[in-house]
mmCIF file of C-alpha atoms in Angstrom:
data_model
loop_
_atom_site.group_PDB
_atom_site.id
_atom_site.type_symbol
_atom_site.label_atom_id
_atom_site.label_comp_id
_atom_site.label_asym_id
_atom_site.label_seq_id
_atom_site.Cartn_x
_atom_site.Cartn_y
_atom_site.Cartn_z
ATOM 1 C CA UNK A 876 -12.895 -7.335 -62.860
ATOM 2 C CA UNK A 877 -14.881 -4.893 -61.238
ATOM 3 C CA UNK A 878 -13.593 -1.310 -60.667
ATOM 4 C CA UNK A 879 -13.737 0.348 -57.092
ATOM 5 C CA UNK A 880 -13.076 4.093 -55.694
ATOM 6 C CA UNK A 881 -12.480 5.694 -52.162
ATOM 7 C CA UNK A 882 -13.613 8.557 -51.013
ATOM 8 C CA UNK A 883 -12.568 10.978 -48.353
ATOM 9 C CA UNK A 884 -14.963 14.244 -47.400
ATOM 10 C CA UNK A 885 -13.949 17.140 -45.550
ATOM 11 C CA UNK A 886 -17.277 19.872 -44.525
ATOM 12 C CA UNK A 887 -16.858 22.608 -42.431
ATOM 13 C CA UNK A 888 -19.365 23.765 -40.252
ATOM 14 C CA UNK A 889 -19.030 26.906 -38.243
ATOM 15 C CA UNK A 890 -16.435 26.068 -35.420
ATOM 16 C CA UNK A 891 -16.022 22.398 -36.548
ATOM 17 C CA UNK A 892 -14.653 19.969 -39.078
ATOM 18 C CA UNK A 893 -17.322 16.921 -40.091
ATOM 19 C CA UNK A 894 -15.226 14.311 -41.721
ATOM 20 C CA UNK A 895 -16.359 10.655 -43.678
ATOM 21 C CA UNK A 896 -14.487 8.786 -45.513
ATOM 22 C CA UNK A 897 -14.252 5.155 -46.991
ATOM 23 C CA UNK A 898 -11.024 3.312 -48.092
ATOM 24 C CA UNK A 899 -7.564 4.305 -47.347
ATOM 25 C CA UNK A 900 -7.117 8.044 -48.916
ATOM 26 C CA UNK A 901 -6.343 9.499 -45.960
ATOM 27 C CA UNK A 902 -7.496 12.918 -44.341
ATOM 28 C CA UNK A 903 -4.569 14.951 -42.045
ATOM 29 C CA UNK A 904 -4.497 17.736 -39.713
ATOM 30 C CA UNK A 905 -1.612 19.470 -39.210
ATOM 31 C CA UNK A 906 -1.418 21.181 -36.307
ATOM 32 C CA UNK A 907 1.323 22.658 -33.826
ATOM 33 C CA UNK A 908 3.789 20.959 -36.198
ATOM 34 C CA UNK A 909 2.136 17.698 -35.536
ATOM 35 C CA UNK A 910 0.320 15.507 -38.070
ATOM 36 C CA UNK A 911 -2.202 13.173 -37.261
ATOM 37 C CA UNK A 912 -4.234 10.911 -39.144
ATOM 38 C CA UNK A 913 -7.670 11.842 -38.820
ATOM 39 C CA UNK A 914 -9.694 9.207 -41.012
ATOM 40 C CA UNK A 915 -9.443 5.433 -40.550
ATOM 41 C CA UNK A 916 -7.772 3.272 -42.591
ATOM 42 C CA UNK A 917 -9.965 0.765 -44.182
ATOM 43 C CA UNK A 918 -7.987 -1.958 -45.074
ATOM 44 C CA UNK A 919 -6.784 -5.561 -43.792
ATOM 45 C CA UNK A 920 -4.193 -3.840 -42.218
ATOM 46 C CA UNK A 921 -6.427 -3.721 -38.724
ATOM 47 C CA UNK A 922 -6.687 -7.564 -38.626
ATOM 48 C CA UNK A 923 -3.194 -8.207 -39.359
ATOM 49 C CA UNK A 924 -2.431 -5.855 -36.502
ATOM 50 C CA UNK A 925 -4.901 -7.868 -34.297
ATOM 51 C CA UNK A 926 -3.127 -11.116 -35.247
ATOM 52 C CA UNK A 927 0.490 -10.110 -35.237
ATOM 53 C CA UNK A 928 0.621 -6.979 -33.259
ATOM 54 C CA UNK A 929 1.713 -3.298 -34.269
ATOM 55 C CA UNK A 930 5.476 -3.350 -34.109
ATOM 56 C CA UNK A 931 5.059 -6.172 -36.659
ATOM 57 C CA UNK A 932 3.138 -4.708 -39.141
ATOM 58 C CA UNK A 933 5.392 -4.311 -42.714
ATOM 59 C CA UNK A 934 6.553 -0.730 -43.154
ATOM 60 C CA UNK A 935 5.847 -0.943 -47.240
ATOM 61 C CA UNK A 936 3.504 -3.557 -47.369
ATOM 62 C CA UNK A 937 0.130 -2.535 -49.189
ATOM 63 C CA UNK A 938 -3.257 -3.838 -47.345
ATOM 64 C CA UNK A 939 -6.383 -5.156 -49.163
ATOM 65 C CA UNK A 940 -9.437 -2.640 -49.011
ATOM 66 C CA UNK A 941 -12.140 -3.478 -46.118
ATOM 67 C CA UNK A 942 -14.525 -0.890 -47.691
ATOM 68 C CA UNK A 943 -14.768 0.984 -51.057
ATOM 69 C CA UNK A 944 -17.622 2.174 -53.314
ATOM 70 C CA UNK A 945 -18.581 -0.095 -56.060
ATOM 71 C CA UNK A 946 -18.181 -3.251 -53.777
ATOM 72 C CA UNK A 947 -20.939 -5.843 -54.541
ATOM 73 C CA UNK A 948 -24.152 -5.368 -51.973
ATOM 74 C CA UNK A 949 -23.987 -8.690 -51.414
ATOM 75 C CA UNK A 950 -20.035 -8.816 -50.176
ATOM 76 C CA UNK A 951 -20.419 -6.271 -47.605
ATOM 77 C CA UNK A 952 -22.906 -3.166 -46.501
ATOM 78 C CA UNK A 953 -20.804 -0.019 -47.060
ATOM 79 C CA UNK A 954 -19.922 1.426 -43.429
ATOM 80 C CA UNK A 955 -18.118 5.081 -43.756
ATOM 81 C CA UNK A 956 -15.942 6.175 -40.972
ATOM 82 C CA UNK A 957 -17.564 9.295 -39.629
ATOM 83 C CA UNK A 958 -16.075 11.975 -36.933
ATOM 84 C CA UNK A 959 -16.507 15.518 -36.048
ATOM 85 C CA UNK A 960 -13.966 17.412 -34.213
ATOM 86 C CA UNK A 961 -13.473 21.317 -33.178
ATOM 87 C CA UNK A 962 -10.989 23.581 -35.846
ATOM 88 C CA UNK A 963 -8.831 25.927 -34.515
ATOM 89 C CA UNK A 964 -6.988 28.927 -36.618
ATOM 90 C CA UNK A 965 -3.821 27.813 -38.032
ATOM 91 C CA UNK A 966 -5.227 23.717 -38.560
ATOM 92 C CA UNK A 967 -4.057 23.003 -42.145
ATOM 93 C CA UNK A 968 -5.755 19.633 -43.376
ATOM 94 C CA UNK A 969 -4.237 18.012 -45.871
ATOM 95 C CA UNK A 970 -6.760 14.965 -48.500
ATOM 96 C CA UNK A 971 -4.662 12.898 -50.507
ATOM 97 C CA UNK A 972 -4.610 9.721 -51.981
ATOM 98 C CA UNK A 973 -1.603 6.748 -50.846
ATOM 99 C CA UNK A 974 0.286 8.052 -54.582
ATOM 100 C CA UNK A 975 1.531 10.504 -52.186
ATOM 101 C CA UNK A 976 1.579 8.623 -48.919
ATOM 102 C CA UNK A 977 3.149 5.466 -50.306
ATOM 103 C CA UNK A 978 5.718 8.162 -51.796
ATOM 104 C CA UNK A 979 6.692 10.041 -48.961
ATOM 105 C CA UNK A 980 6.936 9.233 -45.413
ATOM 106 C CA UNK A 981 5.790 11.101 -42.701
ATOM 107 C CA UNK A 982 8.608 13.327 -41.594
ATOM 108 C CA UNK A 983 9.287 14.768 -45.055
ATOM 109 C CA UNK A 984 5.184 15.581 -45.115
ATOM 110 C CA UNK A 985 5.899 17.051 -41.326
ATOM 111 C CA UNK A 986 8.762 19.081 -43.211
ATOM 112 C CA UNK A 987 7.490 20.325 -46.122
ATOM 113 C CA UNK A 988 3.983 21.174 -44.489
ATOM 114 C CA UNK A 989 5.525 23.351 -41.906
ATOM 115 C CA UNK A 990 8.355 25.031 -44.086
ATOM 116 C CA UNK A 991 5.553 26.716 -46.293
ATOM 117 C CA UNK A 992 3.291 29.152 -45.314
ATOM 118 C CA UNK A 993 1.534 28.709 -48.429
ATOM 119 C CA UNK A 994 -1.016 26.323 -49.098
ATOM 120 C CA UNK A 995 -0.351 26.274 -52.660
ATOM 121 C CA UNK A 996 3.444 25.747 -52.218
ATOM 122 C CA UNK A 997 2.993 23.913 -50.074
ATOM 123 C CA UNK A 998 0.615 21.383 -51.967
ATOM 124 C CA UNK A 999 3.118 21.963 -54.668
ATOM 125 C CA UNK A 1000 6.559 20.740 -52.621
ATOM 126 C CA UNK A 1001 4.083 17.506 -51.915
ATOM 127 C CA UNK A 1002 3.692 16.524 -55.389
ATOM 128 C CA UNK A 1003 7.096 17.042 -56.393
ATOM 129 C CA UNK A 1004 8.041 14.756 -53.713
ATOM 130 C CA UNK A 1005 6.200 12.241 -54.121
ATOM 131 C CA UNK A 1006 7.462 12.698 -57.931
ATOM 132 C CA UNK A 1007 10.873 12.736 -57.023
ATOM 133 C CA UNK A 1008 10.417 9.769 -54.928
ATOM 134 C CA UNK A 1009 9.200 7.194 -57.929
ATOM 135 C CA UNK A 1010 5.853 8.749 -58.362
ATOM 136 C CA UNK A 1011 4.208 4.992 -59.286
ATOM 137 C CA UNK A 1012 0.311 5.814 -58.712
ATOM 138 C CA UNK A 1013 -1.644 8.486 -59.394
ATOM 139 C CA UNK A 1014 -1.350 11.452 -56.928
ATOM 140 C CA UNK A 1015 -4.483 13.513 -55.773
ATOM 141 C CA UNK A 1016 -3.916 16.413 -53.109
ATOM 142 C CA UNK A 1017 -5.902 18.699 -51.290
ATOM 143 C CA UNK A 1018 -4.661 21.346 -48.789
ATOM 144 C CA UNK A 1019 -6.826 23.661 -46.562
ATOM 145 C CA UNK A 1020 -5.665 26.500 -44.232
ATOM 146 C CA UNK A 1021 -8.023 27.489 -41.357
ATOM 147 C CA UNK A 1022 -7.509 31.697 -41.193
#
């Protein structure tokens, strides 16, 4: 078989965030207590949503990749998802991989992101979660506070 990787990039540019990423390791900003996805999902999740709508989509199912690095040239030209978007103080963004997404949902993120001041705790509650939860791929996390 032939091995693949995604990649998710976070630059920071005087008052804004620049933002590109390809696959499904997602990229989150966390702000006002909310927590929105702020990459795009490259996956075959998309045209299962166009076929069978939204509310029908599996909670726990896992998606094919769309997109990844090391696909062959020939299968498909390599199309990152790239956005730009104003920071403001207080935006914590949070890069991970799906070993902590598949582990733990979104309000226990939503909890433990805004019950520590400290990015370091913070990234540190996230992996124990995710540990705690059946750890069963390998976790990668990233956490950034805007001062």
């Amino acid at each position: 078989g032939r091995m693949g990787t995604t990649a998710s990039m976070l630059c920071f540019f005087e008052e804004h965030y620049h933002l590109c990423n390809i696959g499904d390791s997602p990229i989150f900003l966390f702000r006002d207590n909310k927590l929105s996805e702020i990459s795009y999902e490259h996956t075959e999740k998309e045209n299962y949503i166009l076929i069978y709508g939204e509310e029908n989509v599996p909670k726990d199912k896992k998606f094919r990749l769309t997109q990844h690095i090391g696909i062959f040239p020939e299968e498909l030209q390599i199309e990152p998802y790239l956005s730009c978007d104003e920071i403001k103080k207080g935006d914590r963004f949070v890069i991970c991989s799906d070993g902590l997404t598949d582990m733990v949902k979104e309000p226990q993120l939503v909890k433990i992101l805004s019950a520590y001041h400290s990015p370091v705790k913070a990234l540190k509650k996230l992996l124990n979660a995710a540990l705690d939860n059946g750890g069963r791929d390998n976790i990668t996390i990233i956490v950034i506070d805007v001062c």
